[in-house]
Short mmCIF file of C-alpha atoms in Angstrom, two decimals:
data_model
loop_
_atom_site.label_atom_id
_atom_site.label_comp_id
_atom_site.label_asym_id
_atom_site.label_seq_id
_atom_site.Cartn_x
_atom_site.Cartn_y
_atom_site.Cartn_z
CA MET A 1 164.61 246.98 149.28
CA ARG A 2 165.46 249.35 146.47
CA THR A 3 167.37 246.70 144.53
CA LEU A 4 164.48 244.25 144.87
CA PHE A 5 162.11 246.86 143.48
CA LYS A 6 164.51 247.50 140.57
CA LYS A 7 164.67 243.80 139.77
CA TYR A 8 160.89 243.54 139.90
CA LEU A 9 160.43 246.58 137.67
CA ILE A 10 163.05 245.37 135.18
CA ALA A 11 161.43 241.92 135.01
CA SER A 12 157.96 243.40 134.48
CA VAL A 13 159.10 245.80 131.75
CA SER A 14 161.04 243.03 130.01
CA ILE A 15 158.02 240.74 130.06
CA PHE A 16 155.89 243.53 128.60
CA ILE A 17 158.35 244.30 125.80
CA VAL A 18 158.99 240.68 124.81
CA SER A 19 155.29 239.78 124.86
CA ARG A 20 154.47 242.83 122.68
CA ALA A 21 156.82 241.51 119.99
CA GLN A 22 154.16 238.78 119.49
CA LEU A 23 156.60 236.07 118.55
CA GLY A 24 156.09 233.19 120.96
CA LEU A 25 155.34 234.63 124.39
CA ALA A 26 151.74 235.48 125.22
CA VAL A 27 150.65 237.24 128.42
CA SER A 28 147.06 238.19 129.23
CA ASP A 29 146.48 241.85 128.37
CA ASN A 30 145.79 243.39 131.75
CA LEU A 31 147.99 245.13 134.28
CA SER A 32 147.48 242.57 137.05
CA SER A 33 148.78 239.71 134.89
CA TYR A 34 151.97 241.64 134.07
CA THR A 35 152.54 242.56 137.72
CA TYR A 36 151.91 238.99 138.89
CA ALA A 37 154.15 237.55 136.16
CA GLY A 38 156.87 240.07 137.01
CA LEU A 39 156.66 239.22 140.71
CA ILE A 40 156.93 235.47 140.12
CA LEU A 41 159.81 235.92 137.66
CA SER A 42 161.63 238.19 140.12
CA ILE A 43 161.29 235.60 142.87
CA LEU A 44 162.58 232.86 140.57
CA LEU A 45 165.54 234.99 139.52
CA LEU A 46 166.37 235.59 143.19
CA ILE A 47 166.29 231.83 143.75
CA LYS A 48 168.56 231.45 140.72
CA SER A 49 171.31 233.39 142.45
CA PHE A 50 171.37 230.75 145.20
CA THR A 51 171.44 227.90 142.69
CA ASP A 52 174.33 229.62 140.88
CA THR A 53 176.29 229.61 144.12
CA LEU A 54 175.64 225.91 144.66
CA LEU A 55 176.40 224.96 141.06
CA PHE A 56 179.53 227.09 140.67
CA PRO A 57 181.85 224.09 140.08
CA ILE A 58 179.56 222.80 137.33
CA HIS A 59 179.51 226.26 135.75
CA LEU A 60 183.30 226.20 135.67
CA ILE A 61 183.43 222.77 134.06
CA THR A 62 180.81 223.57 131.40
CA LEU A 63 182.18 227.07 130.71
CA ASN A 64 178.96 228.68 131.94
CA PHE A 65 176.69 226.75 129.54
CA SER A 66 174.85 225.21 132.49
CA LYS A 67 173.96 228.72 133.67
CA TRP A 68 172.00 229.30 130.47
CA LEU A 69 170.31 225.92 130.87
CA ILE A 70 169.23 226.92 134.38
CA TYR A 71 167.83 230.16 132.96
CA LEU A 72 165.83 228.15 130.42
CA ALA A 73 164.52 225.80 133.10
CA LEU A 74 163.49 228.69 135.36
CA ILE A 75 161.68 230.51 132.54
CA TYR A 76 159.83 227.31 131.66
CA LEU A 77 158.97 226.78 135.34
CA TRP A 78 157.76 230.39 135.42
CA SER A 79 155.39 229.68 132.53
CA LEU A 80 154.04 226.62 134.37
CA ILE A 81 153.51 228.51 137.65
CA THR A 82 151.96 231.63 136.13
CA PRO A 83 148.65 230.86 134.36
CA GLU A 84 148.65 234.15 132.42
CA VAL A 85 151.92 233.32 130.64
CA LYS A 86 151.98 230.94 127.67
CA PHE A 87 154.56 229.99 125.10
CA LEU A 88 153.19 229.50 121.59
CA SER A 89 154.52 228.01 118.40
CA PHE A 90 154.59 230.53 115.57
CA ASN A 91 155.46 231.00 111.92
CA PHE A 92 158.58 233.05 111.35
CA SER A 93 158.22 235.12 108.19
CA GLY A 94 161.95 235.40 107.57
CA PHE A 95 163.90 238.47 106.52
CA ARG A 96 166.67 239.71 104.28
CA ILE A 97 169.35 242.22 105.17
CA GLY A 98 171.76 242.69 102.29
CA PRO A 99 173.50 239.37 101.63
CA LEU A 100 172.05 237.78 104.79
CA ILE A 101 168.85 235.84 104.08
CA ILE A 102 166.89 233.94 106.73
CA ASN A 103 164.14 231.82 105.21
CA PRO A 104 160.61 231.62 106.62
CA SER A 105 159.98 228.63 108.87
CA HIS A 106 157.65 227.21 111.48
CA ILE A 107 158.97 227.52 115.04
CA SER A 108 157.78 224.62 117.21
CA TYR A 109 156.73 224.90 120.86
CA TRP A 110 160.04 223.87 122.44
CA LEU A 111 162.12 225.98 120.09
CA SER A 112 159.80 228.87 120.91
CA VAL A 113 160.42 228.30 124.63
CA ILE A 114 164.18 228.37 124.05
CA ILE A 115 164.13 231.45 121.81
CA MET A 116 161.74 233.45 123.99
CA SER A 117 163.67 232.51 127.14
CA LEU A 118 166.90 233.74 125.62
CA ILE A 119 165.29 236.96 124.38
CA LEU A 120 163.67 237.56 127.77
CA ILE A 121 166.90 236.97 129.67
CA LEU A 122 168.86 239.19 127.28
CA THR A 123 166.35 242.04 127.72
CA ILE A 124 166.51 241.64 131.51
CA LYS A 125 170.32 241.72 131.37
CA PHE A 126 170.23 244.76 129.06
CA PHE A 127 167.87 246.73 131.31
CA SER A 128 169.90 245.74 134.37
CA TRP A 129 172.98 247.12 132.65
CA VAL A 130 171.15 250.35 131.71
CA VAL A 131 169.88 250.90 135.26
CA LYS A 132 173.38 250.45 136.74
#
């Protein structure tokens, strides 16, 4: 029970942090929408552990790339199930750090789904590592 609560809390905090970055993930600004979105995402991530067990041979063949594709599919399914969560296209302003320059560009809807899914999963993994 304690681990389920940790997963739920980590998912909710990660959703809050990623949506506050205001890049491509928009969640309605009330507490109930964050709790509902966190609950649905926690349930989907629990289901993902069962799909990982079933798809283990495919993960071995694709060197774990299929695991990231399943993450992307589950995050997109999460946005379809939860009405408060929306992915948006956005304009990236670009940045420059020393010799590294990333030009401004328009991020389309599907690229926004991919980028926000990866950022959300990386924040969930980071907070899971911190809590351990």
